[in-house]
Tab-separated table of C-alpha atoms and ligand atoms in Angstrom:
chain	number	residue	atom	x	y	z
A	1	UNK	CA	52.469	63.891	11.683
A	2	UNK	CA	49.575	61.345	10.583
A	3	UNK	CA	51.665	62.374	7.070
A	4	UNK	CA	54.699	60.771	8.059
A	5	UNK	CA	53.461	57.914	9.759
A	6	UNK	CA	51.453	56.658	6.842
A	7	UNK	CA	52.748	54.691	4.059
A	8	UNK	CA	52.218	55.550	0.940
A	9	UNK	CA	50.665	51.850	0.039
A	10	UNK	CA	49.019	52.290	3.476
A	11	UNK	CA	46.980	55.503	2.266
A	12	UNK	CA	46.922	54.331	-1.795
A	13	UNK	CA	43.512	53.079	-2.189
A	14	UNK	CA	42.888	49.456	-3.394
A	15	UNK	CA	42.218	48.401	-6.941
A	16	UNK	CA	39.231	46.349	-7.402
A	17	UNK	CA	40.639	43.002	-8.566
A	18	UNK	CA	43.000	43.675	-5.552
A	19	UNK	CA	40.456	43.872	-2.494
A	20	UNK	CA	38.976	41.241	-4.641
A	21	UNK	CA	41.663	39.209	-3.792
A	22	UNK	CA	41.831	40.250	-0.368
A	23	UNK	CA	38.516	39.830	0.618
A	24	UNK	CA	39.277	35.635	-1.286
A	25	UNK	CA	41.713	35.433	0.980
A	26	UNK	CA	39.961	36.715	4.051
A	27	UNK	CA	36.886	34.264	3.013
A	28	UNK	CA	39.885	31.004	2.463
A	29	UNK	CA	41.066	31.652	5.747
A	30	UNK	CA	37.879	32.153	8.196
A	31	UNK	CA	36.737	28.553	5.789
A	32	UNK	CA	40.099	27.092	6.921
A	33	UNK	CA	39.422	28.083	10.752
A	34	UNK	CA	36.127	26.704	10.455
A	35	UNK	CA	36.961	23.451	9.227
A	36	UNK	CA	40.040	22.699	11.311
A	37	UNK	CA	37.378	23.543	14.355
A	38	UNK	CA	34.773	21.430	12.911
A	39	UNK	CA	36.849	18.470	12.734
A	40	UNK	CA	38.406	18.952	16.528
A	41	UNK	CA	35.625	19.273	17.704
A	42	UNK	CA	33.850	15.895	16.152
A	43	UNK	CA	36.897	14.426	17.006
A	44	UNK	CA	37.039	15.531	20.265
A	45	UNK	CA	33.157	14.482	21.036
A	46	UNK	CA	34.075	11.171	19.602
A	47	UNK	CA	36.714	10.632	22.142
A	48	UNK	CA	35.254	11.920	25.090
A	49	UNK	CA	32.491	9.710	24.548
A	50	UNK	CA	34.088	6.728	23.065
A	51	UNK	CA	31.347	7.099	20.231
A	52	UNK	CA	33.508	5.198	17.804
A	53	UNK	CA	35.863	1.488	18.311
A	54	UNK	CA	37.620	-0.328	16.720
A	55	UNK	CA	35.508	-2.334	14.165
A	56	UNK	CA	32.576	-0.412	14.353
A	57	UNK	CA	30.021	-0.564	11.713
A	58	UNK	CA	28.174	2.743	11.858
A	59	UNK	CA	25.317	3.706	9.708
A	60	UNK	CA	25.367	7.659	9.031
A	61	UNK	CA	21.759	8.624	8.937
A	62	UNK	CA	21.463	11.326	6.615
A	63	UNK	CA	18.250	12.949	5.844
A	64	UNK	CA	19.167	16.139	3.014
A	65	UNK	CA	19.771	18.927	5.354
A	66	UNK	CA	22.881	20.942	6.266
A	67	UNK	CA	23.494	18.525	9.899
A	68	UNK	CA	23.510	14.998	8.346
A	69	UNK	CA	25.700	16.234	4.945
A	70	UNK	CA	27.902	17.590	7.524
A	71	UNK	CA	28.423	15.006	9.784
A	72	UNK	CA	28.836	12.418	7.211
A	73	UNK	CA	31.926	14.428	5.300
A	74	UNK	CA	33.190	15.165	9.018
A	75	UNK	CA	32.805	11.434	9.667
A	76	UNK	CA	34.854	10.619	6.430
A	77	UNK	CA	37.504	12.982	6.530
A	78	UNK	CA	38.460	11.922	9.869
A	79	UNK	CA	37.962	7.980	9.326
A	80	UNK	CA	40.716	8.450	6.644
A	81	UNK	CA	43.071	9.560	8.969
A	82	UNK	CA	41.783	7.937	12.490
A	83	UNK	CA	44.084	5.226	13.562
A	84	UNK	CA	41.608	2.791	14.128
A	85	UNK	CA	39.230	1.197	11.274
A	86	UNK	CA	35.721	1.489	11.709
A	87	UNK	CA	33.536	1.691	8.373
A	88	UNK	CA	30.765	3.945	7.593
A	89	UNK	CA	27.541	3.300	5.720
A	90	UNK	CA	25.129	6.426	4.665
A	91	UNK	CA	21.428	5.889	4.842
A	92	UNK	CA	18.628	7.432	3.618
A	93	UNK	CA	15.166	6.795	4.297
A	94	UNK	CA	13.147	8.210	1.132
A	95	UNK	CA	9.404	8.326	2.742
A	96	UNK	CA	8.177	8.740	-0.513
A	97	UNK	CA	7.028	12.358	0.604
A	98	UNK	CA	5.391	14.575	-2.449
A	99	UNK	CA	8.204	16.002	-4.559
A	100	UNK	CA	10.990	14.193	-2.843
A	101	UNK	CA	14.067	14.271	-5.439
A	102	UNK	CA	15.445	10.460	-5.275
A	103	UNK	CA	18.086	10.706	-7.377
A	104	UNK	CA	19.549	14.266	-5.130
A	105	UNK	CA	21.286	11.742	-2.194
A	106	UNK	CA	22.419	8.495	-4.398
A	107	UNK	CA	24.021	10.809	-7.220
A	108	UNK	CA	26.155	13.299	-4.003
A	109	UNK	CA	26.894	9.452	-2.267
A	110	UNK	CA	28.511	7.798	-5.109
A	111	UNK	CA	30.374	11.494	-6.071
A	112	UNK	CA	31.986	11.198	-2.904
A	113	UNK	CA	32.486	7.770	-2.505
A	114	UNK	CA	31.022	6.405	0.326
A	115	UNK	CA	28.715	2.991	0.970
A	116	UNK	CA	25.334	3.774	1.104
A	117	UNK	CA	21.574	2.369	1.257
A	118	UNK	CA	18.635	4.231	-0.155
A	119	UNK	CA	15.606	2.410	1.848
A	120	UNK	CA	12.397	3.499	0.326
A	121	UNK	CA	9.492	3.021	2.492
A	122	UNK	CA	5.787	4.929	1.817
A	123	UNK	CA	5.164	6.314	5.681
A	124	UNK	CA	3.723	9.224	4.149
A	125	UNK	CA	0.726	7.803	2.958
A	126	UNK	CA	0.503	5.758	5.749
A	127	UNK	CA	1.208	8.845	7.972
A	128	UNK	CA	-1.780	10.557	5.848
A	129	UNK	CA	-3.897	7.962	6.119
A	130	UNK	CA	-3.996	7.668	9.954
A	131	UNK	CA	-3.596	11.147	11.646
A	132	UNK	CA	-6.761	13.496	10.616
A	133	UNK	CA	-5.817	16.393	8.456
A	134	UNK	CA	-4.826	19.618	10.461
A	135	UNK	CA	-3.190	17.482	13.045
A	136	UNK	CA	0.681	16.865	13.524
A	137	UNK	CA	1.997	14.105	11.522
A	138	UNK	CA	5.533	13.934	13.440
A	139	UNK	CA	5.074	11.559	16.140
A	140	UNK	CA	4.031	9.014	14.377
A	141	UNK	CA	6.200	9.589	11.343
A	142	UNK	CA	9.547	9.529	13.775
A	143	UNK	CA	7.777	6.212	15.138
A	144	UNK	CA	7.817	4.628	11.668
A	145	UNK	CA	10.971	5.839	10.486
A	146	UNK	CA	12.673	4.565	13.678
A	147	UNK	CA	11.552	1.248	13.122
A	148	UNK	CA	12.516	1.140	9.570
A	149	UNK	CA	16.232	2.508	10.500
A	150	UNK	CA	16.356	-0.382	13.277
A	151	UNK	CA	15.441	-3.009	10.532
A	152	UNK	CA	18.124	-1.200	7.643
A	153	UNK	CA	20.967	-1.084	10.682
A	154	UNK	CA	20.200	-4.965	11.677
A	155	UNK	CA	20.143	-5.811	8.358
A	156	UNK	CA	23.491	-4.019	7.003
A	157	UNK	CA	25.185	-5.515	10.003
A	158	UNK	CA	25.706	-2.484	11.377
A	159	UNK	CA	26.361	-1.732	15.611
A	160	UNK	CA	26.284	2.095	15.686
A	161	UNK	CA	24.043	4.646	14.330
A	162	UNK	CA	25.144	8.059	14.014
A	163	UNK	CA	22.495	11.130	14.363
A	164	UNK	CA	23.039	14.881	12.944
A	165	UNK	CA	21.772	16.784	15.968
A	166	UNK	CA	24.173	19.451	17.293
A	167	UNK	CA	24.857	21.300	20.048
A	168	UNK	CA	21.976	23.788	20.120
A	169	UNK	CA	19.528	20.526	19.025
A	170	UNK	CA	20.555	19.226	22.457
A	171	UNK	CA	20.136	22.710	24.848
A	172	UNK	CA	17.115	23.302	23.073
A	173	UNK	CA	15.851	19.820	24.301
A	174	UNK	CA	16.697	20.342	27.638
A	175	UNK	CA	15.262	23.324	28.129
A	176	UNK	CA	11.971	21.662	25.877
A	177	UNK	CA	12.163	19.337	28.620
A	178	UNK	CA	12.108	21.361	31.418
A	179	UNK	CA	9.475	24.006	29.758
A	180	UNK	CA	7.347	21.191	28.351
A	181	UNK	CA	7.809	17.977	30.373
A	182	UNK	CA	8.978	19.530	34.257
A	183	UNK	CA	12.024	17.249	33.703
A	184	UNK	CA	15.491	17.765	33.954
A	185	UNK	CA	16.249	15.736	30.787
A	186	UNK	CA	18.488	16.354	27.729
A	187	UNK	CA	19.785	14.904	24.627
A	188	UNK	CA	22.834	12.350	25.085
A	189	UNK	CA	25.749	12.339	23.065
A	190	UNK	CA	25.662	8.232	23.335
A	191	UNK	CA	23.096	5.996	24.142
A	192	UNK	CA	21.524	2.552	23.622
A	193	UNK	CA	18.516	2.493	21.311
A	194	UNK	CA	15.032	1.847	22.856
A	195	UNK	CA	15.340	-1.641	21.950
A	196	UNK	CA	18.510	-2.476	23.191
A	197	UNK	CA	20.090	-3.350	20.117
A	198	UNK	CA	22.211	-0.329	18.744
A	199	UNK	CA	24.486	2.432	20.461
A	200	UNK	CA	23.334	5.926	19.006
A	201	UNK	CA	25.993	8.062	18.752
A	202	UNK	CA	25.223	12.345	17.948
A	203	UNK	CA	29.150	13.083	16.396
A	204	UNK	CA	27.888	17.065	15.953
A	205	UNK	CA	27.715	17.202	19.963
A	206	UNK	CA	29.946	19.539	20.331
A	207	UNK	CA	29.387	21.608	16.881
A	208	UNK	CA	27.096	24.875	17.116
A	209	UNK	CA	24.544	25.182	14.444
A	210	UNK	CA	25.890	28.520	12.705
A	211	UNK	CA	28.931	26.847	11.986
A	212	UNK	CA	27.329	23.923	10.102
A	213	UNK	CA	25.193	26.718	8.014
A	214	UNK	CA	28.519	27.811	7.035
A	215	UNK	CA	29.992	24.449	6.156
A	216	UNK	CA	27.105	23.830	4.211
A	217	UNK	CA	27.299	26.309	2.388
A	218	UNK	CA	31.354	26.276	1.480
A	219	UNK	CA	30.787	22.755	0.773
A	220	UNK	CA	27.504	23.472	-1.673
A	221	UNK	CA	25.892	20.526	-0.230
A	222	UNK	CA	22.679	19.733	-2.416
A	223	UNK	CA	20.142	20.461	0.480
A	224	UNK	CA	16.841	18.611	0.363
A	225	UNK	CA	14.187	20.836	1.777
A	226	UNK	CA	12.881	19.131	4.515
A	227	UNK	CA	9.303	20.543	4.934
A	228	UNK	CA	8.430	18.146	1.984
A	229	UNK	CA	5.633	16.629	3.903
A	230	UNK	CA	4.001	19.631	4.945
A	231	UNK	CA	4.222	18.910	8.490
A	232	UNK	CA	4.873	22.156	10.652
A	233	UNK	CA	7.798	21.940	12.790
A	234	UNK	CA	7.371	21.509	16.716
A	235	UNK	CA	6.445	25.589	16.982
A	236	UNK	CA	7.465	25.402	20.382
A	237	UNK	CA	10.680	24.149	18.923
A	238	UNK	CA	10.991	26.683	16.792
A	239	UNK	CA	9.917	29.349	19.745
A	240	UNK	CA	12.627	28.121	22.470
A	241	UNK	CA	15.347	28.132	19.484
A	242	UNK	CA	14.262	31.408	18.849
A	243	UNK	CA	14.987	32.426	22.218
A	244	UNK	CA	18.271	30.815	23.074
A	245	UNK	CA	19.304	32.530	19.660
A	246	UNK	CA	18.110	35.635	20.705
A	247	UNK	CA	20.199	35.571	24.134
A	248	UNK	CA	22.913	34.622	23.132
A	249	UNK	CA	23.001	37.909	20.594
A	250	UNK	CA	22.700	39.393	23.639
A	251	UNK	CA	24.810	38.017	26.376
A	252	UNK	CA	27.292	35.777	24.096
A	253	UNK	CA	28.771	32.731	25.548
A	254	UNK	CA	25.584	31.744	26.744
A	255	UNK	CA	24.581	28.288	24.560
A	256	UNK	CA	28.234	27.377	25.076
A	257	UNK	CA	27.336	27.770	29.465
A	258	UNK	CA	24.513	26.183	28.837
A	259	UNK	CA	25.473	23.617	27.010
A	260	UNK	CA	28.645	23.113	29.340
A	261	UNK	CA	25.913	23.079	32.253
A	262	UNK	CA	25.095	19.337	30.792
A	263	UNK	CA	28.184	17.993	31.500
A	264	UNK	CA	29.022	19.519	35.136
A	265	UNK	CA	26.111	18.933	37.469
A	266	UNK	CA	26.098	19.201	41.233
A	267	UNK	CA	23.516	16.358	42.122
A	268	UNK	CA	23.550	17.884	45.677
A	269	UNK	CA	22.510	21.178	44.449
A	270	UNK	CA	19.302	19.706	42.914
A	271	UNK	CA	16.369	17.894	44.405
A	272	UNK	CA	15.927	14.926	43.066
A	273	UNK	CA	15.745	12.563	45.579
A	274	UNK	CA	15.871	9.837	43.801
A	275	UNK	CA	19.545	10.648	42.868
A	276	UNK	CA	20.824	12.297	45.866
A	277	UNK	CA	20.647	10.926	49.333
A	278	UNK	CA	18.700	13.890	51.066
A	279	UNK	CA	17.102	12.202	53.791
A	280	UNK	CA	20.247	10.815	55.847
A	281	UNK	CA	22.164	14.431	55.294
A	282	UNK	CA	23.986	14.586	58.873
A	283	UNK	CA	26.132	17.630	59.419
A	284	UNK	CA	29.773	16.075	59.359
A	285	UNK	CA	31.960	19.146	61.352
A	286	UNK	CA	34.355	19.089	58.461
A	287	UNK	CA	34.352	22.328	56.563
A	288	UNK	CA	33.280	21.555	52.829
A	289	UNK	CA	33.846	24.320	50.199
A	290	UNK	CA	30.679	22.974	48.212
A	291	UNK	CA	28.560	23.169	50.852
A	292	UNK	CA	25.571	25.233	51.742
A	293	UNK	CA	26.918	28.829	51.766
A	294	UNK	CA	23.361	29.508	54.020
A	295	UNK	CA	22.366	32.958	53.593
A	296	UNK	CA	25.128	34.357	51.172
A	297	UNK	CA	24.358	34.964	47.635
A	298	UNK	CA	25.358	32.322	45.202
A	299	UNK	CA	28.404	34.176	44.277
A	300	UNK	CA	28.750	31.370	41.612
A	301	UNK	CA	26.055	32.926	39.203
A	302	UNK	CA	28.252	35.990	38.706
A	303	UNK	CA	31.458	33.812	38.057
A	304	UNK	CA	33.444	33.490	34.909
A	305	UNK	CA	31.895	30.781	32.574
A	306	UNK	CA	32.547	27.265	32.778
A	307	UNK	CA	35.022	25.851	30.539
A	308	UNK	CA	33.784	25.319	27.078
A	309	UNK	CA	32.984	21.241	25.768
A	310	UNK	CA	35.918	19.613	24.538
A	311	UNK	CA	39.206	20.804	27.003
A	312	UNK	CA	42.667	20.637	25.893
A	313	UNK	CA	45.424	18.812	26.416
A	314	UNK	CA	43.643	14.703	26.791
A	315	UNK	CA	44.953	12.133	24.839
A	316	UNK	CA	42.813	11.053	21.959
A	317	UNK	CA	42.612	8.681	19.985
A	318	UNK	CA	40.096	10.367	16.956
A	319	UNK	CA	42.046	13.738	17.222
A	320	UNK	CA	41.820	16.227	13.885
A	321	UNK	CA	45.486	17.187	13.350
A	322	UNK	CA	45.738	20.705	12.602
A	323	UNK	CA	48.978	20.465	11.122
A	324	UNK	CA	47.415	17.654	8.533
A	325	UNK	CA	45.122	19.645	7.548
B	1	SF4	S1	8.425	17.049	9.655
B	1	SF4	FE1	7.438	15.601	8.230
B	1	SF4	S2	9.045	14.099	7.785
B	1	SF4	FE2	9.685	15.187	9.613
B	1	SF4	S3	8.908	13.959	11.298
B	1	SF4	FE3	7.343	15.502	10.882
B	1	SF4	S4	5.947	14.490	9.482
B	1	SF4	FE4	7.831	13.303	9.453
């Protein structure tokens, strides 16, 4: 039976040039699946935000790694075909850290063809020179570089500033938050800049960080290590990455809830009084699906999960067309 049913190219086994060029064409189409979702879902963070207007002057901070590279081709495929103008300027702040390769960032920049500014600025040894050795450089590094990015936006004219952190850079930090700080506090997609000039903008919002290894490494971006200055990243960092990695292996879905959980809060399930009017709660008589359910179960831990980031179907103006692509 199993005889007659099987083809005889079905059964014949496969030279190797030809699962060769299977396994190419396997690889071209998971890379075209990829990018089409990368860009949507850029796009789609841009317009549910309103990162990016008409006009707009944004500086693309890119630091070496796989997150800025990405966001900044992301950024430029989609300015070519968004139907507004807004320009884009990539810059790099080279801290002058031991071994840092200079010429890595300004030779990619002008291969591709965008603006850019290379600001060089010695915070390591001023970073050295101030915090003992042994103890963690970071905070006062970020502090520095901060500053310095304030100064290069103001000074290239520019309004927006554009950050590479993703969507597990911004779960992790809530949770960080809550671990850490006993706050219910995450990382924006927009907001204004501690000094009230700029509007900082995080494009990769909605992007999950496997999917920018893989970019990164389809696109053969020229990575700059980034432990250059011998700084140890935040373990704890590291540790509640770790662990959001490590469930989601398990129960999958679950940085996408998470992450989802951001956007679609119930301030009257909390208690934070400061946002939700707890003291002058009267019972009103009217039956209210969202309220208290009392002493059932919150049947609404069990449910299906919350609809991803990014729904379907809203009229954009920084869509990715698929059928451009
Ligand atoms: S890891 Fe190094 S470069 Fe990055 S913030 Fe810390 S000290 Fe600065």
């Amino acid at each position: 039976m199993s005889d007659v049913l099987q083809t005889p190219e079905a059964s014949a086994p496969l030279s190797a040039e030809e699962l060769a060029a299977k396994q190419a064409k396997k690889a071209a189409f998971e890379t075209n699946k990829l990018s089409k979702r990368l860009h949507r879902q850029v796009g789609q963070a841009i317009t549910d935000f309103n990162m990016i207007e008409e006009g707009d002057k944004v500086m693309v901070c890119l630091s070496g790694g796989k997150d800025s590279y990405s966001m900044l081709d992301i950024l430029m495929n989609l300015q070519k075909r968004a139907p507004i103008k807004f320009e884009l300027i990539a810059v790099n702040l080279d801290q002058k850290q031991p071994g840092f390769p200079a010429e890595v960032l300004p030779n990619y920049l002008r291969q591709v063809g965008v603006p850019f500014h290379i600001e060089t600025q010695d915070t390591y040894s001023i970073v050295k020179n101030i915090i003992p050795e042994g103890k963690t450089m970071c905070s006062l590094c970020s502090r520095l570089r901060r500053g310095i990015l304030y100064r290069v936006a103001r000074e290239l004219g520019c309004n927006k500033i554009a950050l590479g952190h993703h969507r597990d850079d911004m779960v992790v930090t809530l949770l960080m938050n809550m671990f850490f700080g006993s706050r219910m506090k995450g990382m924006p997609p927009k907001l204004v800049s501690d000094n009230g000039e700029f509007v900082v903008i995080r494009p990769l919002a909605y992007v999950a960080e496997d999917d920018l290894v893989r970019w990164s490494e389809h696109k053969a971006f020229p990575i700059i290590p980034c432990s250059l200055c011998g700084s140890q990243e935040n373990l704890q960092r590291v540790l509640t990455k770790k662990m959001i990695r490590e469930w989601d292996k398990e129960y999958p879905g679950r940085i996408d809830n998470m992450f989802s959980a951001m956007g679609n809060i119930t301030l009257s399930h909390m208690m934070d009084r400061k946002l939700h009017p707890f003291e002058s709660i009267k019972a009103t008589g009217i039956p209210d699906p969202q309220g208290d359910k009392a002493f059932d179960e919150d049947e609404e831990s069990c449910a299906t999960p919350t609809a991803a980031a990014g729904k379907e179907g809203q009229t954009v103006r920084l869509m990715w067309d698929d059928s451009k692509a």
